[in-house]
XYZ file of C-alpha atoms in Angstrom:
684
model
C 0.160 -3.912 -36.874
C -0.535 -0.526 -35.927
C -3.163 0.965 -33.475
C -5.100 2.531 -35.990
C -5.717 -0.736 -36.986
C -6.868 -2.362 -33.793
C -9.462 -0.413 -31.958
C -10.949 -1.650 -29.156
C -13.724 -4.548 -29.870
C -15.959 -6.611 -27.596
C -13.257 -8.965 -27.232
C -10.697 -6.020 -25.252
C -10.975 -6.148 -21.297
C -10.615 -2.008 -21.048
C -9.460 -1.453 -17.190
C -8.721 2.100 -15.172
C -5.992 1.185 -12.621
C -5.122 3.223 -9.322
C -4.209 2.997 -6.108
C -3.688 4.840 -2.704
C -5.756 7.679 -3.262
C -6.153 8.405 0.481
C -8.855 10.403 0.350
C -9.365 13.017 2.999
C -5.886 13.560 3.740
C -5.374 16.537 5.744
C -9.129 17.418 4.405
C -8.774 20.096 7.161
C -5.478 21.907 5.632
C -7.297 25.715 4.320
C -4.985 24.739 1.170
C -4.631 21.298 0.644
C -7.855 20.322 2.044
C -9.339 19.319 -0.965
C -6.792 17.593 -3.103
C -7.577 13.977 -2.324
C -11.088 15.033 -3.941
C -10.154 16.866 -6.344
C -8.025 14.049 -7.458
C -10.384 11.368 -7.192
C -13.329 13.486 -9.063
C -10.538 14.003 -11.554
C -9.539 9.998 -11.633
C -13.826 8.870 -12.373
C -13.992 11.358 -14.957
C -11.875 9.617 -16.768
C -13.162 6.108 -16.621
C -15.989 7.209 -17.807
C -14.756 9.510 -21.061
C -12.656 6.088 -21.629
C -15.430 4.204 -21.789
C -13.768 1.569 -18.898
C -15.253 -1.618 -18.311
C -14.719 -1.432 -14.962
C -11.846 0.821 -12.138
C -9.644 -1.258 -10.445
C -8.370 0.507 -6.885
C -5.244 -1.036 -5.577
C -6.299 -0.354 -1.653
C -6.035 2.651 0.896
C -8.748 4.306 -1.233
C -9.197 6.442 2.235
C -6.563 7.787 4.654
C -8.161 6.774 7.814
C -9.016 3.722 9.438
C -12.111 5.874 10.584
C -12.798 8.178 7.382
C -14.359 11.425 8.078
C -18.307 12.370 7.662
C -16.953 14.314 4.975
C -15.037 12.233 3.202
C -17.458 9.497 3.268
C -20.405 11.613 2.086
C -18.027 13.420 -1.420
C -16.685 9.797 -2.276
C -20.468 8.352 -2.010
C -21.190 11.772 -3.971
C -18.691 11.150 -6.269
C -19.133 7.671 -7.014
C -22.709 7.882 -7.695
C -22.441 10.886 -9.802
C -20.030 8.938 -12.372
C -20.591 4.948 -11.758
C -24.045 5.116 -11.749
C -26.044 5.372 -14.848
C -27.478 3.424 -18.048
C -24.198 2.857 -20.232
C -24.246 -1.294 -20.418
C -21.570 -3.187 -18.323
C -20.557 -5.631 -20.982
C -18.815 -8.590 -19.317
C -19.966 -11.480 -17.130
C -19.163 -13.354 -13.448
C -18.762 -16.611 -14.201
C -17.099 -17.573 -10.645
C -19.141 -18.264 -7.714
C -19.861 -14.570 -6.314
C -20.612 -15.745 -2.708
C -17.184 -16.721 -2.219
C -15.401 -13.475 -4.366
C -17.417 -11.212 -2.176
C -18.418 -12.225 1.545
C -17.874 -8.975 3.107
C -21.397 -8.156 2.725
C -24.888 -9.858 2.770
C -25.272 -9.331 -0.983
C -22.900 -11.523 -2.241
C -23.080 -10.461 -5.674
C -21.586 -7.495 -8.424
C -23.340 -4.421 -7.744
C -24.004 -4.106 -11.818
C -26.160 -7.091 -11.839
C -28.150 -6.522 -8.453
C -32.030 -5.231 -9.553
C -32.381 -2.673 -7.300
C -28.874 -0.573 -8.202
C -28.057 0.666 -12.200
C -24.241 0.784 -12.267
C -22.732 2.008 -15.303
C -18.593 1.850 -14.581
C -18.345 -0.961 -11.468
C -15.683 -0.659 -9.126
C -13.449 -3.163 -7.591
C -11.352 -2.228 -4.769
C -9.046 -4.105 -2.029
C -8.445 -2.743 1.323
C -5.847 -1.036 2.245
C -3.129 -0.373 5.571
C -5.235 2.427 6.220
C -8.325 1.265 5.942
C -8.155 -1.915 7.108
C -10.815 -4.432 8.361
C -10.671 -3.518 12.138
C -13.506 -4.284 15.649
C -14.729 -8.179 16.353
C -16.926 -7.649 12.610
C -13.775 -7.460 11.103
C -15.450 -4.429 9.072
C -13.693 -1.435 6.732
C -14.711 1.483 5.278
C -14.832 -0.559 2.184
C -17.697 -2.413 3.366
C -20.192 0.403 3.978
C -19.401 1.676 0.342
C -20.047 -1.858 -0.488
C -23.047 -2.200 1.438
C -24.953 0.607 -0.219
C -23.596 -1.048 -3.780
C -20.995 1.540 -5.002
C -17.787 -0.610 -4.114
C -17.043 -4.354 -4.986
C -14.565 -5.163 -1.582
C -12.698 -8.360 -3.020
C -9.848 -10.262 -1.316
C -10.685 -9.994 2.023
C -9.384 -12.902 4.358
C -10.754 -14.034 6.573
C -8.528 -16.260 8.406
C -5.098 -16.350 10.296
C -3.984 -19.685 9.414
C -4.402 -19.650 5.879
C -5.170 -18.250 3.197
C -7.419 -18.892 0.090
C -7.151 -16.753 -3.332
C -9.711 -17.578 -5.311
C -10.352 -14.946 -8.088
C -13.422 -13.007 -9.603
C -13.670 -15.052 -13.252
C -14.633 -12.313 -15.948
C -15.521 -13.124 -19.520
C -15.614 -10.287 -22.484
C -16.325 -12.252 -25.626
C -13.664 -14.055 -26.005
C -11.557 -13.154 -23.445
C -11.077 -14.818 -20.534
C -9.795 -12.840 -16.685
C -8.901 -13.993 -13.926
C -8.808 -11.480 -11.428
C -7.495 -11.904 -7.766
C -7.053 -9.962 -4.813
C -5.674 -9.662 -1.503
C -6.448 -7.163 1.108
C -3.245 -5.334 3.148
C -1.776 -7.799 6.227
C 1.008 -7.339 8.290
C 3.633 -7.785 6.292
C 5.734 -9.791 9.044
C 2.405 -11.874 9.110
C 1.967 -12.577 5.344
C 5.765 -13.220 4.708
C 5.997 -15.744 6.859
C 3.260 -17.390 5.627
C 4.339 -17.470 1.999
C 7.573 -19.517 3.654
C 5.280 -21.692 5.638
C 3.216 -22.518 1.924
C 0.020 -21.170 4.545
C -1.365 -19.251 0.859
C -2.665 -20.549 -2.385
C -4.400 -19.406 -5.198
C -7.616 -21.271 -7.064
C -7.961 -21.276 -10.764
C -9.841 -23.253 -12.787
C -9.801 -26.579 -12.874
C -9.832 -26.176 -17.134
C -8.643 -24.249 -19.385
C -6.116 -22.609 -17.424
C -4.190 -21.263 -19.945
C -7.044 -19.340 -21.177
C -6.729 -17.103 -18.684
C -5.269 -13.872 -18.469
C -4.225 -13.255 -14.582
C -4.668 -10.158 -13.338
C -3.211 -9.767 -9.247
C -3.872 -6.986 -6.903
C -2.178 -6.481 -4.339
C -1.244 -4.080 -1.799
C 2.123 -4.418 1.149
C 5.561 -2.991 1.190
C 6.991 -3.769 -1.935
C 11.139 -2.604 -0.911
C 12.748 -4.360 1.853
C 12.332 -2.363 5.085
C 13.672 -5.700 7.162
C 14.249 -9.325 6.600
C 10.998 -10.172 6.855
C 9.266 -6.139 6.330
C 8.187 -6.753 2.588
C 6.788 -9.380 0.527
C 9.013 -10.044 -2.369
C 7.869 -10.226 -5.570
C 9.488 -14.082 -6.589
C 6.860 -15.314 -3.401
C 3.512 -14.455 -6.181
C 2.847 -17.731 -8.402
C 4.487 -17.870 -11.576
C 1.925 -18.472 -13.822
C 0.001 -14.853 -13.288
C 0.320 -12.129 -15.747
C 0.254 -8.812 -14.708
C 0.957 -7.720 -11.418
C -0.577 -4.496 -9.441
C 1.166 -3.483 -6.495
C -0.242 -1.038 -3.586
C 1.388 0.678 -1.179
C 4.333 1.867 -2.557
C 3.796 5.543 -3.388
C 6.256 5.955 -5.773
C 5.064 6.302 -9.694
C 6.834 3.011 -11.422
C 3.480 2.525 -13.538
C 6.008 1.335 -16.642
C 5.397 -2.496 -16.513
C 8.551 -4.050 -15.067
C 9.798 -7.928 -15.769
C 10.642 -10.156 -13.057
C 12.621 -12.669 -15.032
C 12.352 -15.198 -12.258
C 8.878 -15.433 -11.748
C 7.773 -14.403 -15.758
C 5.109 -11.846 -15.202
C 4.855 -8.343 -15.345
C 4.833 -6.228 -12.628
C 3.153 -1.944 -12.540
C 3.293 0.087 -9.287
C 1.105 2.596 -9.957
C 2.103 4.737 -6.517
C -0.022 7.363 -4.610
C -2.732 10.090 -6.622
C -2.042 12.066 -3.707
C 1.877 13.667 -2.275
C 1.275 11.996 1.840
C 4.348 12.442 2.638
C 7.183 14.967 1.633
C 10.139 12.535 0.117
C 11.530 12.815 -2.893
C 9.517 9.368 -4.070
C 6.373 11.434 -3.285
C 8.053 14.399 -6.531
C 7.989 11.392 -9.536
C 4.889 12.406 -11.851
C 1.779 10.741 -10.892
C -0.085 9.288 -13.401
C -2.626 6.332 -13.643
C -3.027 3.487 -16.374
C -5.511 2.644 -19.229
C -5.028 -1.474 -19.492
C -6.574 -3.126 -21.935
C -6.257 -7.114 -22.016
C -7.785 -9.053 -25.309
C -6.598 -12.956 -24.971
C -3.646 -13.536 -23.064
C -2.523 -9.697 -24.475
C -2.117 -6.256 -23.007
C -1.604 -2.562 -22.764
C -1.336 0.061 -20.337
C -1.157 3.165 -21.130
C 0.264 5.846 -18.927
C -2.484 8.315 -18.241
C -0.894 11.875 -16.206
C -2.907 13.332 -13.801
C -3.618 17.319 -13.837
C -5.359 18.065 -10.793
C -2.194 16.951 -8.240
C -0.450 19.172 -6.514
C 3.202 20.097 -8.054
C 5.722 18.643 -5.514
C 9.916 20.103 -6.133
C 11.999 18.681 -4.448
C 15.980 19.698 -3.943
C 18.906 18.900 -1.668
C 21.548 21.468 -0.822
C 25.192 20.446 0.767
C 26.620 23.602 2.385
C 30.028 21.643 2.159
C 30.337 21.867 -1.571
C 29.810 25.665 -1.441
C 33.768 26.602 0.157
C 33.789 29.070 -2.365
C 30.989 31.005 -0.095
C 31.408 30.165 2.867
C 32.830 27.614 5.473
C 32.273 27.417 8.744
C 34.286 29.807 10.264
C 33.160 33.098 7.744
C 31.895 35.674 9.463
C 27.840 36.243 9.595
C 28.058 32.135 8.063
C 24.342 31.506 8.862
C 22.722 34.732 6.941
C 24.712 33.448 4.123
C 23.303 30.223 4.459
C 19.871 31.744 5.010
C 20.082 33.769 1.265
C 21.148 30.368 -0.561
C 18.515 28.492 0.771
C 16.146 31.510 0.348
C 17.593 31.380 -3.788
C 16.937 28.089 -3.986
C 13.811 27.921 -2.591
C 12.712 31.266 -5.099
C 14.433 28.945 -8.225
C 12.069 25.468 -7.634
C 8.873 28.201 -7.130
C 10.007 29.411 -10.336
C 10.042 26.221 -12.098
C 6.513 25.052 -10.616
C 5.293 28.250 -12.024
C 6.585 27.222 -15.465
C 5.930 24.183 -15.477
C 1.945 24.580 -14.432
C 1.346 26.424 -17.526
C -0.858 26.028 -19.826
C -2.341 23.251 -17.350
C -5.903 24.883 -15.172
C -6.431 21.962 -13.069
C -3.499 22.028 -10.943
C -3.795 23.951 -8.270
C -1.645 27.357 -8.533
C 0.276 26.494 -4.898
C 3.207 23.871 -5.317
C 4.891 21.430 -2.095
C 8.575 22.933 -2.111
C 10.793 20.660 -0.114
C 14.714 21.866 -0.091
C 16.715 19.544 2.179
C 20.124 21.005 3.485
C 22.998 18.860 4.646
C 24.629 20.863 6.821
C 27.347 18.479 8.146
C 31.074 19.553 8.944
C 30.418 22.537 11.847
C 27.936 24.725 9.968
C 24.357 25.989 11.961
C 20.924 25.981 11.569
C 18.550 29.383 11.539
C 14.949 29.482 12.181
C 13.065 27.713 9.822
C 9.963 29.492 11.422
C 11.193 32.899 10.540
C 12.391 31.762 7.029
C 9.026 30.527 6.143
C 7.790 33.563 6.550
C 8.825 34.684 3.164
C 7.056 32.684 1.259
C 3.715 32.043 3.254
C 1.810 33.349 -0.040
C 3.480 31.203 -2.270
C 3.602 28.140 -1.000
C 0.766 25.391 -0.343
C 3.495 24.144 2.960
C 5.196 26.608 4.041
C 5.826 25.464 7.395
C 7.728 22.438 6.628
C 10.132 23.905 3.191
C 13.694 23.338 4.525
C 15.010 19.585 6.587
C 17.999 20.028 7.823
C 20.124 17.059 8.008
C 23.408 15.378 9.049
C 25.571 13.012 8.144
C 25.768 10.348 10.828
C 29.615 9.415 11.314
C 30.625 5.644 12.196
C 33.976 4.044 13.413
C 34.854 1.065 11.038
C 37.451 -1.195 12.223
C 40.296 -1.518 10.063
C 43.414 -3.352 10.877
C 45.992 -1.789 7.594
C 46.937 1.531 9.095
C 48.515 2.536 6.488
C 45.499 1.765 3.534
C 42.604 3.344 4.995
C 39.497 3.000 2.688
C 38.341 7.118 4.429
C 35.362 7.002 2.112
C 34.047 4.110 4.307
C 34.017 6.759 7.444
C 31.724 8.784 7.579
C 28.474 7.493 6.144
C 24.590 8.692 5.995
C 23.001 6.763 7.315
C 18.874 7.206 6.960
C 17.476 7.273 10.504
C 13.783 9.079 9.814
C 10.848 8.505 8.128
C 10.713 4.973 9.745
C 7.345 3.587 11.004
C 6.772 3.265 14.808
C 7.233 -0.732 15.256
C 10.402 -0.461 12.765
C 11.706 2.387 15.779
C 10.833 -0.299 18.213
C 12.425 -2.943 17.391
C 15.260 -1.007 15.939
C 15.990 0.136 19.724
C 15.796 -3.335 21.550
C 18.274 -4.568 18.938
C 20.442 -2.065 19.918
C 19.750 -1.731 23.261
C 22.104 -3.226 26.276
C 21.354 -6.562 27.669
C 20.014 -5.026 30.985
C 17.241 -2.693 28.899
C 16.005 -5.894 26.776
C 12.162 -6.491 27.210
C 11.774 -9.669 29.127
C 8.270 -9.939 29.746
C 6.979 -8.163 26.014
C 7.723 -9.233 22.670
C 9.105 -6.600 20.696
C 6.278 -7.207 17.844
C 3.468 -6.733 20.738
C 4.435 -3.551 21.863
C 5.397 -2.022 18.829
C 1.571 -3.100 17.437
C 0.245 -1.933 21.261
C 2.261 2.401 19.961
C 0.991 1.498 16.693
C -2.518 1.379 17.952
C -2.026 4.177 20.402
C -0.848 6.110 17.811
C -2.913 5.604 15.246
C -5.866 5.051 16.146
C -5.917 6.185 19.664
C -6.205 3.249 21.426
C -5.332 4.819 24.659
C -5.792 1.594 26.457
C -3.772 -0.181 24.022
C -0.288 -0.248 25.701
C -1.662 -0.879 29.508
C -4.073 -3.736 27.943
C -1.172 -5.499 26.172
C 0.981 -5.480 30.075
C -1.690 -5.998 31.546
C -2.644 -9.159 28.984
C 0.660 -10.230 29.609
C 1.323 -10.102 33.007
C -1.398 -12.456 33.715
C -0.949 -14.881 31.074
C 2.991 -14.864 32.654
C 2.005 -15.499 36.252
C -0.374 -18.729 34.954
C 2.612 -20.267 33.262
C 4.879 -19.725 36.217
C 2.176 -21.255 38.872
C 1.565 -24.016 36.154
C 5.403 -24.998 36.320
C 5.986 -24.228 40.254
C 8.914 -22.199 39.856
C 9.417 -20.601 42.969
C 13.600 -18.978 42.485
C 13.718 -15.766 41.600
C 16.631 -16.800 39.461
C 14.114 -19.481 37.471
C 11.572 -16.917 37.117
C 14.013 -14.797 35.638
C 14.817 -17.960 32.997
C 11.794 -19.603 32.580
C 9.765 -15.688 31.789
C 12.489 -15.255 29.237
C 11.961 -18.779 27.499
C 8.581 -18.348 27.233
C 8.780 -14.717 25.815
C 10.889 -16.328 23.351
C 8.412 -19.645 22.945
C 6.230 -17.380 21.112
C 8.160 -15.324 18.904
C 6.743 -14.815 15.171
C 4.121 -17.259 15.926
C 0.558 -17.351 15.677
C -0.105 -17.211 19.430
C 2.285 -14.438 19.925
C -0.151 -12.040 16.958
C -3.599 -14.103 18.428
C -2.519 -12.450 22.243
C -1.707 -9.293 20.419
C -5.034 -9.372 18.477
C -6.700 -10.449 21.853
C -5.395 -7.617 24.356
C -6.544 -5.298 21.583
C -9.544 -5.993 21.694
C -9.514 -5.361 25.129
C -8.366 -1.990 25.271
C -11.019 -1.065 22.864
C -13.706 -2.934 24.740
C -12.926 -0.416 27.816
C -13.592 2.500 25.226
C -16.999 1.261 24.647
C -17.484 1.092 28.220
C -16.274 4.451 28.859
C -18.835 5.671 26.317
C -16.108 7.038 24.115
C -16.889 7.118 20.539
C -14.199 6.643 17.789
C -16.371 8.304 15.004
C -15.687 11.679 16.259
C -12.033 11.346 17.068
C -9.796 12.225 13.643
C -6.455 13.212 15.270
C -4.751 12.546 11.712
C -6.708 15.543 10.569
C -4.201 17.710 12.659
C -1.514 16.687 11.831
C 1.327 18.303 9.011
C 3.068 16.204 6.490
C 3.552 13.009 7.822
C 5.820 10.338 5.720
C 3.660 7.414 5.554
C 5.053 4.819 2.807
C 8.182 2.780 1.276
C 9.267 5.035 -1.019
C 11.308 6.659 1.737
C 13.256 2.909 2.041
C 15.877 3.840 -0.273
C 16.113 7.871 0.134
C 19.819 8.819 2.336
C 18.296 11.985 3.476
C 14.289 10.865 4.538
C 12.200 13.606 5.857
C 11.694 13.949 9.333
C 8.666 12.058 10.587
C 6.049 14.056 12.816
C 3.227 12.124 13.331
C 1.766 8.731 12.623
C 3.461 5.839 10.755
C 1.791 3.401 8.928
C 0.505 0.121 11.566
C 2.107 1.297 8.467
C -12.917 -5.264 -6.050
C -23.151 -7.132 -19.938
C -24.821 -5.240 -17.538
C -26.978 -8.074 -18.632
C -30.639 -6.776 -17.194
C -31.122 -6.866 -13.582
C -30.664 -10.696 -12.496
C -28.655 -10.777 -9.600
C -26.288 -14.017 -10.956
C -25.071 -14.884 -8.153
C -23.327 -18.181 -9.888
C -23.318 -21.293 -8.211
C -20.950 -23.065 -6.176
C -17.367 -23.852 -6.636
C -16.884 -27.597 -6.828
C -13.481 -26.758 -4.108
C -14.466 -26.203 -0.186
C -15.764 -22.036 0.223
C -13.242 -20.575 2.880
C -14.273 -20.662 6.677
C -16.874 -17.699 7.481
C -16.015 -15.009 9.327
C -15.238 -15.618 13.114
C -15.225 -13.057 15.743
C -11.750 -11.742 16.187
C -11.483 -12.090 19.886
C -11.383 -15.707 19.998
C -7.527 -17.028 19.962
C -6.946 -19.151 17.430
C -5.220 -22.505 17.790
C -1.120 -21.549 18.676
C 0.571 -23.099 15.917
C 4.537 -24.370 16.482
C 7.251 -21.811 16.004
C 9.074 -22.416 12.749
C 13.019 -20.949 11.816
C 12.491 -18.936 8.459
C 15.918 -19.828 7.380
C 15.020 -23.276 7.751
C 11.565 -23.345 5.544
C 14.536 -20.829 2.963
C 16.828 -24.509 3.277
C 13.456 -26.905 2.862
C 13.839 -29.429 -0.048
C 10.888 -27.877 -2.029
C 13.075 -24.350 -2.891
C 9.962 -22.473 -4.439
C 12.043 -19.617 -4.847
C 14.433 -20.999 -6.986
C 13.430 -23.648 -8.943
C 11.647 -22.512 -12.616
C 11.086 -23.872 -15.534
C 12.059 -21.599 -19.151
C 9.447 -20.677 -21.207
C 9.022 -20.896 -24.473
C 10.249 -17.429 -27.042
C 7.380 -14.711 -26.420
C 4.795 -14.501 -29.665
C 4.452 -11.491 -31.097
C 2.924 -8.869 -29.792
C -0.259 -7.607 -29.556
C -0.613 -3.695 -30.235
C -4.360 -2.095 -29.688
C -5.861 1.116 -30.034
C -5.267 3.451 -27.831
C -6.971 6.516 -28.991
C -9.342 8.818 -27.774
C -12.332 7.506 -30.007
C -13.587 3.804 -28.723
C -16.306 2.087 -30.330
C -19.763 2.347 -28.512
C -20.414 0.113 -26.338
C -23.041 -2.983 -27.069
C -26.430 -3.463 -25.736
C -26.692 -6.716 -24.391
C -29.973 -8.594 -23.318
C -31.328 -9.628 -19.843
C -28.343 -12.527 -18.751
C -29.601 -15.894 -16.800
C -30.537 -15.018 -13.634
C -27.322 -17.029 -12.462
C -24.281 -17.435 -14.208
C -21.717 -20.513 -14.990
C -20.079 -21.694 -12.433
C -16.524 -22.284 -12.507
C -14.713 -24.611 -10.351
C -11.781 -24.473 -8.873
C -8.119 -26.525 -8.289
C -5.235 -25.339 -6.272
C -2.079 -23.652 -7.784
C 1.242 -24.766 -7.058
C 4.056 -22.598 -7.780
C 6.103 -25.785 -8.546
C 4.135 -26.590 -11.539
C 5.330 -25.715 -15.428
C 5.142 -22.189 -16.209
C 2.636 -21.101 -18.625
C 3.114 -20.000 -22.340
C 4.639 -16.690 -22.832
C 2.615 -13.592 -22.779
C 3.455 -10.068 -24.021
C 3.306 -6.743 -22.811
C 3.131 -3.202 -24.263
C 2.518 0.336 -23.345
C 2.188 3.463 -23.880
C 4.851 5.917 -22.573
C 3.604 9.607 -24.148
C 2.399 11.985 -21.021
C 1.469 14.928 -23.141
C -1.814 13.032 -25.409
C -3.760 12.066 -23.078
C -6.089 13.750 -21.168
C -7.545 12.741 -17.713
C -10.701 15.369 -17.175
C-alpha cells in the first residue's frame, strides 16, 4: 500500500524523538553560546509543524547538572511557547500515573492538569549530565515537571532492585507501552542486569496488543568489561529501543537479531566534542506507530553548526618532505594550512541555500606526526583563521602513534604490522583513567585502603561538580571504617594489619556496600559545603571550558581528540480532569528514601559466575514467526487535522501488570519502515 493511500488517522501515534540536547553547552562562548538554544527551538518548532502527539526526549536535556539561570529561563520560555496551546491531545493514559510520575507532588500527566493548557506533552528521562543529586534526589527535569512543562519518568528510587513500570497510552485502536530508565552508573546497572535485579512490568491482559517502546540513556559502545549495557540484556518483548547518551547519529533503526527488536540512536543535537562521531549529520526522528507497526522518518536539523574533520599522516607525504628536509616544519604548516582552507571552502559550499546554518563551521585537522616530525605552534597557526571558524584554538590536534613491543618466537617470520599499533589513550573519562592507572601500576603503588571505583567517583565529583571535599571526605570515611574493622578483629601486628586491610577492601569491591559507602562519603562532602555557606547554583565551571570529549562515540576512534575538560560521570486532551488512574494490582515501587541512609550490604557476586548460571538468559531465545507485511504510513507534510474530543472521566481506567521474564516466548513478528530522504523534510 502506497504512502499516499495511508494518511495519518485517529489510530496513529506521531512521536518526535530527540536525545542529548545539552542545553547550556558553551553558553558563555561568544560564537557558539546560542547553538544549543537555537537547535532546541528548531526541534520544538518541528514538533508543532508536524502536529505530533508528544515529544520523547532520551536524556541530557541540560548539559550541566546545575543549569544556569539563563539555561533554565530559555528552556522554560521555549517549552511554554511551543508546547502550550489549545490544540487537542488525542490519546489517553491508562496506567497508574502515581507510579509513572513519582518524582513530583503532581503525579499525573501535565495535559490532564485542570490548571494547564498543554498542546504537545513532553516526556523525558534524565541523563548522566542532568541526573538527580542531593539528599532529595532532584534534578533539573523535576523543576520543569513541577512547573507542568515536562513529564519526567523513568526515575528509579532503589539501588537494590529496579522495576520499570510503563506509561500505557491508547489512541484509537493503537496501544503504546512507553518504558523508560534514566541514567544509572553503567557498572552498577550491568551488575543488576546480571543478578536479575531489573524487571519490566507488562499488562496482564492482551500483552500482544501493545507496542513496546523503551528509552534508555547508557553506554552502548563497550568501554570496559562492565562499563556499558549490552543490547542482549534488554527484554525480547520490546519492539523499539531509543538509545540516548551516544552522540553519533545512527538514527536508522537496526535490528538486533538475537532479541528481535529494533534500536534507534538519534545522537546528540549539538557537537560537544571534536571527534569523528560528532561529524555525522544530526537528525531527529518522527516515529509513527499504528497497531504493532512503526515507521521512523529521519528529519535533518538545519540549525546545527557544521563540523568537518580530517586526518593527515605526515609520513604519507614522502614526495613533499621527510623529517630531514630543510625547513620541514614550515612545509608541514603550509600543508595543514591548505587542508584547513579546503575544509572551510567545503563547509561554505554545503551551507549555500541553508540560511539557518551558522556561518562559522567547526574544523578539526588531526595530524599524525609520528616518525620524527615536530609539531608547530598551534596558537600562531590558529590566528590565520580567527574570523573564519568557530573553534580557532582547537583547529589542529597533533597525535602520535605509540609503539608497542610484541613478543615473538619465530625470528624469521615476523609480522611487522603488529610491531606498531595505534593506541587510543585520550578522550577517556576520569574514572576510566583512574582504573587504568591502578591496573597498570606496580604492586607497591596499588591502592590498599580505597577501591579504584571509589577513588574514580571522588575525582569525578571533584572535576564534574566542583565538590572540593570529595576526595578528602572519601579517604577520611574509609579510614574511619577500616580502623573500626581492625579494632573489632583485634589485629595488632603490622603484617596482619596489611593483610586484613587488603582483604577488607577486596570484600567490598563491586558490591552494593561499596556504592553505599561512596554515596555516604559524597553526601558528607556536600554537607560540608552547605555548612560553609557555599551556593552551588552560583558556580558553573563548565562555562569556561573549551571543547570537551563527553560521550562514548570516541571509543572507536583510533586518534581521539584530547580531553581538556571534564569527563562524564561521564517523560485526548480530554478536558481538564486530572485522570490520574487507579492503583495497579502490583505493589508500587518503594518511595524515595533519604540518600544518606545506607542500604544493607549485599553479598559480592562474581560476574562471570552469573554468566555461567543455568539460566543463560542471554543466549536462550525462541525463533519468531515470519514477518508480516509492513504498513507504510503517509509521511507528507499534510496532516489530517486533530479531532476534538470530549472531556474524559476524571479517573482513567486502571491497568494491572505482570512481571516479565526474558525466558518467555517471544511475541509475534514485527516490522519497521523508515524514510531515508534528507532533502524533503524541513525542520523549521
